[in-house]
XYZ file of C-alpha atoms in Angstrom:
600
model
C 211.541 101.122 184.774
C 211.880 99.730 188.321
C 210.985 96.586 190.167
C 208.257 96.653 192.816
C 211.001 97.304 195.399
C 212.190 100.360 193.446
C 215.421 98.636 192.335
C 217.016 99.007 188.909
C 216.162 96.214 186.383
C 218.626 93.546 185.310
C 220.476 94.081 182.021
C 221.066 91.408 179.360
C 223.968 91.393 176.877
C 221.532 91.900 174.013
C 219.997 94.849 175.803
C 223.394 96.478 176.375
C 224.367 95.934 172.732
C 221.290 97.809 171.505
C 222.121 100.648 173.866
C 225.622 100.844 172.335
C 224.134 101.038 168.857
C 221.894 103.886 169.893
C 224.819 105.676 171.480
C 226.519 105.713 168.071
C 223.465 107.560 166.730
C 223.929 110.053 169.533
C 227.439 110.716 168.235
C 226.007 111.691 164.842
C 223.531 114.062 166.438
C 226.387 115.550 168.447
C 228.082 116.605 165.219
C 224.906 118.403 164.200
C 224.866 120.074 167.586
C 228.402 121.353 167.087
C 227.457 122.753 163.694
C 224.495 124.734 165.009
C 226.509 126.099 167.913
C 229.245 127.220 165.514
C 226.717 129.493 163.759
C 225.233 130.909 166.981
C 224.525 134.622 166.714
C 226.383 136.450 169.521
C 224.642 138.745 171.978
C 225.796 141.175 174.636
C 227.416 139.129 177.466
C 225.999 141.495 180.094
C 222.576 139.950 179.465
C 223.721 136.591 180.838
C 224.297 137.550 184.449
C 224.771 140.370 186.950
C 227.870 142.524 187.053
C 230.594 140.741 189.013
C 230.732 143.748 191.331
C 227.624 142.395 193.053
C 229.390 139.179 194.054
C 232.555 141.116 194.928
C 230.606 143.354 197.302
C 228.905 140.319 198.821
C 232.206 138.485 199.282
C 233.824 141.541 200.867
C 230.905 141.929 203.267
C 230.928 138.200 204.086
C 234.647 138.058 204.894
C 234.505 141.318 206.844
C 231.786 139.765 208.987
C 233.829 136.570 209.321
C 236.886 138.571 210.444
C 234.892 140.420 213.079
C 232.891 137.369 214.191
C 234.899 134.207 213.347
C 232.806 132.095 215.713
C 229.766 132.637 213.503
C 231.625 131.431 210.392
C 233.044 128.425 212.234
C 229.594 127.502 213.520
C 228.212 127.511 209.974
C 231.127 125.484 208.638
C 231.009 122.906 211.405
C 227.267 122.448 210.907
C 227.851 121.961 207.156
C 230.714 119.505 207.706
C 228.676 117.554 210.237
C 225.694 117.156 207.908
C 227.944 116.164 204.988
C 229.739 113.483 207.008
C 226.410 112.163 208.303
C 225.047 111.966 204.729
C 228.099 109.933 203.677
C 227.953 107.671 206.727
C 224.281 106.874 206.114
C 225.058 105.990 202.492
C 227.883 103.672 203.609
C 225.574 101.950 206.063
C 222.918 101.436 203.412
C 225.452 100.008 200.943
C 226.568 97.385 203.466
C 222.971 96.342 204.050
C 222.901 97.648 207.591
C 219.727 99.240 208.858
C 219.985 103.032 208.671
C 218.772 105.035 211.644
C 215.615 106.966 210.727
C 216.040 110.723 210.513
C 213.634 113.492 209.668
C 211.958 113.068 206.299
C 213.506 114.909 203.393
C 211.597 118.050 202.376
C 208.811 117.546 199.838
C 209.994 118.537 196.371
C 208.310 117.352 193.185
C 211.699 117.203 191.453
C 212.529 114.230 193.691
C 209.342 112.192 193.335
C 211.012 109.026 191.991
C 211.128 106.331 194.743
C 214.842 105.776 194.062
C 215.613 109.115 195.742
C 214.563 107.385 198.968
C 215.379 103.713 198.430
C 218.678 103.806 196.532
C 221.704 104.750 198.697
C 223.473 106.509 195.809
C 220.552 108.704 194.840
C 219.623 109.358 198.469
C 223.170 110.589 199.156
C 223.129 112.799 196.048
C 219.830 114.356 197.079
C 220.783 114.791 200.736
C 224.088 116.441 199.863
C 222.444 118.733 197.306
C 219.958 119.915 199.880
C 222.698 120.299 202.479
C 224.654 122.444 200.011
C 221.539 124.486 199.164
C 220.879 125.163 202.853
C 224.497 126.176 203.415
C 224.382 128.655 200.526
C 221.084 130.103 201.756
C 222.486 130.537 205.270
C 225.664 132.150 203.934
C 223.682 134.612 201.828
C 221.342 135.424 204.727
C 224.314 136.125 206.986
C 225.853 138.736 204.673
C 225.496 142.174 206.206
C 226.452 145.689 205.037
C 224.626 145.294 201.717
C 221.804 147.601 200.668
C 218.334 146.105 200.229
C 218.538 145.811 196.435
C 221.938 144.111 196.491
C 220.686 141.717 199.162
C 217.594 140.879 197.093
C 219.694 140.346 193.970
C 222.239 138.188 195.812
C 219.463 135.990 197.193
C 217.847 135.662 193.757
C 220.990 134.833 191.782
C 222.339 132.446 194.426
C 219.014 130.577 194.284
C 219.313 130.425 190.496
C 222.722 128.770 190.903
C 221.249 126.316 193.416
C 218.377 125.443 191.060
C 220.748 125.075 188.112
C 222.936 122.625 190.054
C 220.044 120.361 191.038
C 221.021 116.698 190.436
C 217.821 116.265 188.427
C 219.375 118.522 185.755
C 222.141 116.005 185.009
C 221.735 112.626 183.377
C 224.047 110.719 185.713
C 222.063 111.849 188.743
C 218.527 111.745 187.375
C 216.940 108.326 187.984
C 213.894 109.132 185.830
C 216.077 109.867 182.810
C 218.353 106.878 183.427
C 215.406 104.491 183.763
C 213.861 105.862 180.588
C 217.160 105.451 178.732
C 217.459 101.809 179.812
C 213.801 101.088 179.128
C 213.997 102.535 175.598
C 217.490 101.161 174.920
C 218.856 104.693 174.584
C 216.167 105.889 172.196
C 214.965 108.502 174.700
C 218.427 110.086 174.705
C 218.493 110.169 170.925
C 215.083 111.805 170.775
C 216.124 114.196 173.539
C 219.209 115.252 171.651
C 217.089 115.658 168.522
C 214.764 117.933 170.522
C 217.724 119.929 171.797
C 219.285 120.381 168.359
C 215.913 121.329 166.860
C 215.342 124.000 169.513
C 218.822 125.408 168.940
C 218.366 125.438 165.182
C 215.015 127.217 165.541
C 216.644 130.007 167.547
C 220.001 130.488 165.790
C 221.935 128.663 168.501
C 220.159 130.230 171.490
C 218.715 127.681 173.893
C 215.017 128.479 174.196
C 213.167 125.427 175.534
C 210.054 124.706 173.481
C 207.149 124.507 175.924
C 204.365 123.310 173.617
C 203.857 121.184 170.524
C 203.620 123.910 167.887
C 202.244 121.521 165.275
C 199.050 121.164 167.326
C 197.939 124.778 166.859
C 197.046 127.122 164.043
C 196.275 130.766 164.700
C 192.871 131.387 163.189
C 192.352 127.641 162.860
C 191.900 126.172 166.326
C 192.911 129.226 168.387
C 191.955 132.906 167.907
C 188.752 131.914 166.108
C 186.181 134.521 167.194
C 184.802 135.934 163.904
C 185.700 139.475 162.912
C 187.535 141.568 160.325
C 190.594 143.750 160.131
C 189.084 147.173 159.397
C 192.218 149.316 159.607
C 195.967 148.790 159.300
C 199.066 150.967 159.663
C 202.736 150.341 160.402
C 202.049 149.823 164.129
C 198.868 147.811 164.326
C 195.881 146.118 162.775
C 192.498 147.111 164.160
C 190.089 144.169 164.384
C 186.353 144.674 164.734
C 184.542 141.565 165.934
C 181.189 140.508 164.527
C 178.203 141.143 166.804
C 176.697 138.206 168.682
C 173.465 140.020 169.598
C 170.801 141.869 167.616
C 171.458 145.132 169.433
C 174.597 146.509 171.076
C 175.486 149.306 173.456
C 176.121 152.571 171.673
C 179.594 153.155 173.148
C 182.120 150.715 171.664
C 185.031 149.086 173.460
C 188.582 149.283 172.151
C 190.950 146.824 173.798
C 194.724 147.315 173.752
C 196.666 144.114 174.535
C 200.381 144.177 175.415
C 202.754 144.251 172.443
C 205.276 142.154 174.313
C 202.975 139.175 173.547
C 200.224 138.337 171.048
C 196.627 139.444 171.653
C 195.080 135.997 171.246
C 195.680 135.125 174.896
C 192.212 136.701 175.171
C 190.842 134.412 172.447
C 192.566 131.049 172.863
C 189.406 128.992 172.525
C 185.677 129.605 172.665
C 185.317 128.310 176.231
C 187.683 130.877 177.765
C 187.662 133.701 175.205
C 187.152 137.117 176.781
C 186.776 138.524 173.270
C 183.897 136.175 172.423
C 182.263 136.724 175.813
C 182.297 140.522 175.446
C 180.505 140.332 172.084
C 177.932 138.001 173.630
C 177.146 140.623 176.284
C 176.050 143.055 173.558
C 179.077 145.248 172.902
C 180.855 146.380 169.753
C 184.414 145.244 170.379
C 187.589 146.380 168.653
C 190.973 144.811 169.467
C 194.385 146.101 168.435
C 196.826 143.523 167.035
C 200.315 145.006 167.251
C 203.000 144.633 164.614
C 205.862 142.279 165.494
C 208.727 144.718 164.834
C 211.978 143.967 163.051
C 215.208 145.984 162.866
C 213.558 148.682 160.729
C 211.575 149.745 163.828
C 214.725 150.658 165.781
C 213.710 154.323 166.171
C 210.097 153.551 167.093
C 209.305 154.846 170.565
C 206.503 155.024 173.086
C 205.234 158.078 171.226
C 204.675 155.947 168.107
C 202.681 153.373 170.052
C 200.559 156.201 171.454
C 200.112 158.186 168.240
C 199.838 155.412 165.636
C 198.384 152.879 168.041
C 196.201 154.249 170.830
C 195.128 157.594 169.393
C 194.672 156.303 165.853
C 192.677 153.265 167.005
C 190.411 155.468 169.123
C 189.866 157.867 166.219
C 189.095 155.088 163.736
C 186.671 153.416 166.143
C 184.855 156.729 166.647
C 184.571 157.153 162.874
C 183.296 153.619 162.246
C 180.748 153.710 165.065
C 179.897 157.400 164.575
C 180.369 158.205 168.250
C 182.301 160.801 170.228
C 183.614 158.490 172.957
C 184.878 154.963 173.496
C 185.490 152.756 176.501
C 189.169 151.756 176.548
C 190.850 148.677 178.008
C 194.616 148.212 178.465
C 196.354 144.983 179.498
C 199.800 144.966 181.172
C 202.225 147.320 179.361
C 199.319 148.487 177.184
C 197.512 149.464 180.397
C 200.561 151.483 181.431
C 200.551 153.171 178.032
C 196.802 153.739 178.162
C 197.476 155.729 181.343
C 200.087 157.797 179.496
C 197.576 158.356 176.699
C 194.886 159.490 179.145
C 197.277 162.022 180.670
C 198.051 163.319 177.177
C 194.344 163.553 176.284
C 193.685 165.401 179.549
C 196.292 168.016 178.690
C 194.856 168.367 175.183
C 191.302 168.695 176.452
C 190.257 165.599 174.488
C 187.393 163.611 176.052
C 187.416 160.697 173.590
C 187.756 158.101 176.352
C 184.622 157.692 178.462
C 186.037 155.095 180.859
C 189.213 153.063 181.246
C 189.750 149.502 182.404
C 193.230 148.332 183.364
C 194.200 144.671 183.414
C 197.279 144.060 185.608
C 198.765 147.444 184.677
C 201.639 149.087 186.545
C 201.872 152.880 186.664
C 203.932 153.247 189.845
C 207.290 151.459 189.652
C 208.632 152.554 193.047
C 208.739 148.894 194.078
C 210.248 146.797 191.290
C 209.209 143.560 192.967
C 210.522 140.319 191.511
C 212.054 142.203 188.575
C 214.485 144.039 190.871
C 217.378 141.688 189.943
C 216.989 142.615 186.261
C 216.206 146.343 186.531
C 219.575 147.520 187.829
C 222.114 149.344 185.691
C 224.301 146.355 184.865
C 221.427 144.565 183.098
C 219.815 147.676 181.624
C 223.212 148.862 180.344
C 223.548 145.458 178.681
C 220.090 145.706 177.127
C 220.834 149.218 175.865
C 224.070 148.010 174.292
C 222.231 145.069 172.700
C 219.373 147.118 171.236
C 221.698 149.826 169.948
C 223.559 147.113 168.063
C 220.568 145.044 166.897
C 217.844 147.691 166.544
C 215.470 145.692 168.723
C 215.196 143.669 171.897
C 214.763 140.154 170.614
C 211.853 138.164 171.964
C 213.904 135.320 173.410
C 215.773 137.709 175.723
C 212.532 138.861 177.323
C 211.128 135.334 177.363
C 214.232 134.061 179.151
C 213.964 136.803 181.769
C 210.317 136.011 182.496
C 211.048 132.284 182.553
C 213.843 132.642 185.101
C 211.352 134.098 187.554
C 209.840 130.578 187.532
C 212.861 128.636 186.345
C 211.949 125.232 187.818
C 208.615 125.184 185.980
C 209.499 127.072 182.798
C 213.134 126.113 182.153
C 214.537 123.105 184.006
C 211.400 120.978 184.180
C 210.584 121.298 180.451
C 214.264 120.874 179.528
C 214.500 117.626 181.495
C 211.354 116.219 179.892
C 212.369 117.268 176.390
C 216.155 116.761 176.342
C 216.756 113.948 178.845
C 213.479 112.052 178.646
C 212.959 112.626 174.911
C 209.325 113.616 175.346
C 207.334 115.728 172.907
C 206.142 119.006 174.476
C 202.444 118.983 175.401
C 199.709 120.323 173.105
C 198.818 123.109 175.539
C 197.419 126.302 174.014
C 198.545 128.581 176.858
C 202.136 127.358 176.592
C 201.971 127.713 172.805
C 200.975 131.367 173.253
C 203.691 131.810 175.888
C 206.324 130.769 173.335
C 204.913 132.989 170.571
C 206.507 136.229 171.709
C 207.246 139.539 170.023
C 210.272 141.780 169.669
C 210.506 145.275 171.126
C 211.855 148.285 169.177
C 215.157 149.611 170.517
C 213.992 153.135 171.362
C 210.772 152.009 173.005
C 212.545 149.391 175.150
C 215.018 151.939 176.533
C 212.314 154.558 177.162
C 210.248 152.048 179.091
C 213.089 150.537 181.104
C 214.891 153.789 181.936
C 212.107 156.343 182.251
C 209.281 154.252 183.670
C 210.808 151.191 185.382
C 214.055 152.654 186.733
C 213.285 156.344 187.281
C 209.524 155.963 187.874
C 208.971 159.309 186.172
C 205.265 158.896 185.394
C 204.399 158.508 189.096
C 206.789 161.246 190.277
C 207.991 164.328 188.377
C 206.470 163.363 185.037
C 207.377 161.403 181.911
C 208.470 163.620 179.007
C 206.807 162.530 175.774
C 205.379 164.191 172.662
C 206.077 167.671 174.004
C 204.175 167.005 177.230
C 205.069 166.073 180.791
C 202.728 163.171 181.489
C 201.685 162.385 185.053
C 199.622 159.564 186.540
C 197.660 162.082 188.618
C 196.107 163.376 185.372
C 194.288 160.100 184.712
C 190.818 161.331 185.658
C 188.258 159.245 183.748
C 186.082 156.677 185.561
C 188.217 153.579 185.878
C 188.323 149.985 186.973
C 191.596 148.215 187.696
C 191.719 144.414 187.663
C 194.776 142.959 189.390
C 195.773 139.404 190.304
C 196.671 138.145 193.753
C 199.661 135.967 192.802
C 200.816 138.039 189.817
C 204.626 137.996 189.727
C 204.843 140.374 186.740
C 202.565 143.215 187.887
C 202.188 142.735 191.635
C 198.720 143.801 192.767
C 200.040 145.973 195.592
C 202.116 147.983 193.136
C 199.111 148.337 190.813
C 197.122 149.544 193.825
C 199.713 152.230 194.559
C 199.439 153.522 190.989
C 195.633 153.617 191.085
C 195.761 155.557 194.356
C 197.820 158.238 192.590
C 195.324 158.591 189.711
C 193.065 161.633 189.750
C 189.767 159.912 188.929
C 186.828 160.516 191.244
C 185.358 157.147 190.296
C 187.756 154.260 190.935
C 186.993 150.579 191.287
C 189.822 148.277 192.327
C 189.596 144.485 192.091
C 191.981 141.697 193.085
C 191.319 138.416 191.295
C 192.624 135.144 192.596
C 195.477 133.523 190.651
C 198.156 135.110 188.462
C 198.919 137.418 185.539
C 197.121 135.271 182.948
C 194.759 132.928 184.797
C 193.405 135.761 186.918
C 192.376 137.646 183.769
C 191.388 134.744 181.526
C 188.836 133.578 184.086
C 185.479 132.858 182.390
C 182.391 132.672 184.618
C 181.501 129.233 183.285
C 184.596 127.733 184.909
C 183.526 128.850 188.401
C 187.194 128.740 189.309
C 188.757 131.895 190.747
C 186.995 134.439 192.937
C 187.833 138.112 193.450
C 188.118 140.740 196.176
C 186.426 144.159 196.168
C 186.634 147.144 198.494
C 185.470 150.689 197.676
C 187.821 152.278 200.236
C 191.155 153.045 198.543
C 192.484 155.441 201.193
C 194.563 152.979 203.197
C 197.552 150.881 202.244
C 197.254 147.695 200.186
C 197.312 145.336 203.174
C 194.489 147.257 204.845
C 192.506 147.242 201.598
C 192.726 143.447 201.330
C 192.036 142.863 205.027
C 188.793 144.845 204.771
C 187.839 143.593 201.287
C 184.839 141.419 200.463
C 185.544 138.089 198.787
C 183.235 137.300 195.875
C 182.865 133.805 194.465
C 183.486 133.368 190.759
C 184.876 135.469 187.937
C 185.056 139.267 187.988
C 183.850 139.399 184.357
C 180.106 139.856 185.168
C 180.883 142.526 187.769
C 183.000 144.408 185.202
C 180.240 144.116 182.595
C 177.703 145.573 185.023
C 180.065 148.487 185.669
C 180.698 148.927 181.937
C 176.998 148.826 181.045
C 176.387 152.028 183.029
C 178.982 153.781 180.879
C 178.016 152.350 177.492
C 174.877 154.218 176.512
C 171.645 153.096 174.892
C 171.043 150.055 172.716
C 171.520 150.483 168.949
C 171.267 148.014 166.053
C 174.216 145.609 165.976
C 177.136 146.858 163.886
C 178.750 144.690 161.245
C 182.539 145.192 160.950
C 183.753 148.266 159.070
C 181.945 150.766 156.870
C 182.302 152.211 153.374
C 185.541 153.923 154.411
C 186.806 150.890 156.315
C 186.354 147.828 154.089
C 187.500 144.467 155.360
C 191.256 143.999 154.935
C 190.908 140.326 155.811
C 189.326 138.121 158.467
C 190.347 138.072 162.105
C 192.838 137.391 163.575
C 194.646 139.318 160.808
C 198.160 139.085 159.419
C 200.345 140.831 162.019
C 199.620 138.220 164.686
C 201.095 135.342 162.680
C 204.498 137.019 162.165
C 207.098 135.231 164.266
C 209.667 137.085 166.344
C 213.283 137.365 165.253
C 215.590 134.841 166.879
């Protein structure tokens, strides 16, 4: 609450008294906070930050450079001192009412949108000094030499995380939005914020996982994941859902879609308007979707081979039986696309032609460039994960969620935390954010196989990934394929996906780059007319050349994919109802596995 001039409102005695009363309520909530923190389940400390050797190497390199070139260090320090003194002098001038000399505008940053960051001398000084400090840290990190490329990338990333964490907006005393809200509500916003904080801690056994969406607004199978279908098969790894036909006839060759098991499949069926699952049935296809189990500690020894044998191969076999066909068209999203590639290599070596074509959604098969995950894929973190999973039997969902969130920490951690804990706001009723918070655990064995063999050693794209008595290689993926990637994807960078597709042995390859990111670029219905896509049949050059010579196409890639799929889907046959006499309905879609929550 501000006046028209952006000044803080006047306070009455009655107003202050009510604030004091509310502060006493805060004290009671604080006791509850202490109780929940006392019962916090411990985890491996190595998961909380990089090995200190990284900072030691950086410090050694920095001081060695300073010793050899002291003028450079002095220049940086003098510049920092000068800016700091100027910030203070400007604040002093403003406090005395003197007119402050105009300087360059402060950089645009949505964290500092409140007018008080400009008009109030105190807040302006806090912001200016924070940005001066941030610039000084960035310059210091950039000046460090004698570090290898990975250490330099990690140092830059973790130093930026420290800078973002220390933003004045993250602290009540230096956040004008939160302070105004507290005064306006007589402290009630702080009480509600603390209640939100305690509730989030209690929901996650003392781990701070910021709730991004109002969970009470959604029901799986109620107002999300509502496309009609039936579970027609179930084993310890997955439920196989067959969706009801939406046309009188369908293509003979069915589609079996494998979503990632790091998340829930209903990202592809959030609501009717953007459901890829619903859209596929409306184009005249028999669609099966795998819903993975959300593993607990009893799955500790479950590996990639189990996902392939009891997931991919079993699903393909059951679909063939139900539809009475010899081949299916397979789709794999993210890690399931990676595993589909492993499965295709295995089938190639076995002489099994069950898969007629493969579609990959944002799927990495070549991990030579670890991209934005480089900070987390070095031995200090992976050693910590291995220690954690050996102790717990699984990689708990919140650990993965935290890692992904820190890649976009301002939007997925600090911003939501400020709104929830300092402003006392209820999280929004946003289906995508609800899905984002509904994660899944990973079995211990599978997590280590994936992180060590694929991510770190890049075995599948090089000498081969040993699994199920076979040496699997990406070059053995030889079915007709289409790869859909996303231009701003920070999880599976499109250039890295491109490199993997280049190494595949298929004679028929179609590569597509959709606008937007890992989710929005895939969940991109034609009716929205939102994101376009790039195509280029020439995959011989590097990724930059491919994009430079690519054709931009307006609108979603979905129709283009369907036209490609139609050529590989056979004749029209009468529409198939879910299941058969050997596969009775085990319950309606979306099934039972999808509603199981991850372990905290």
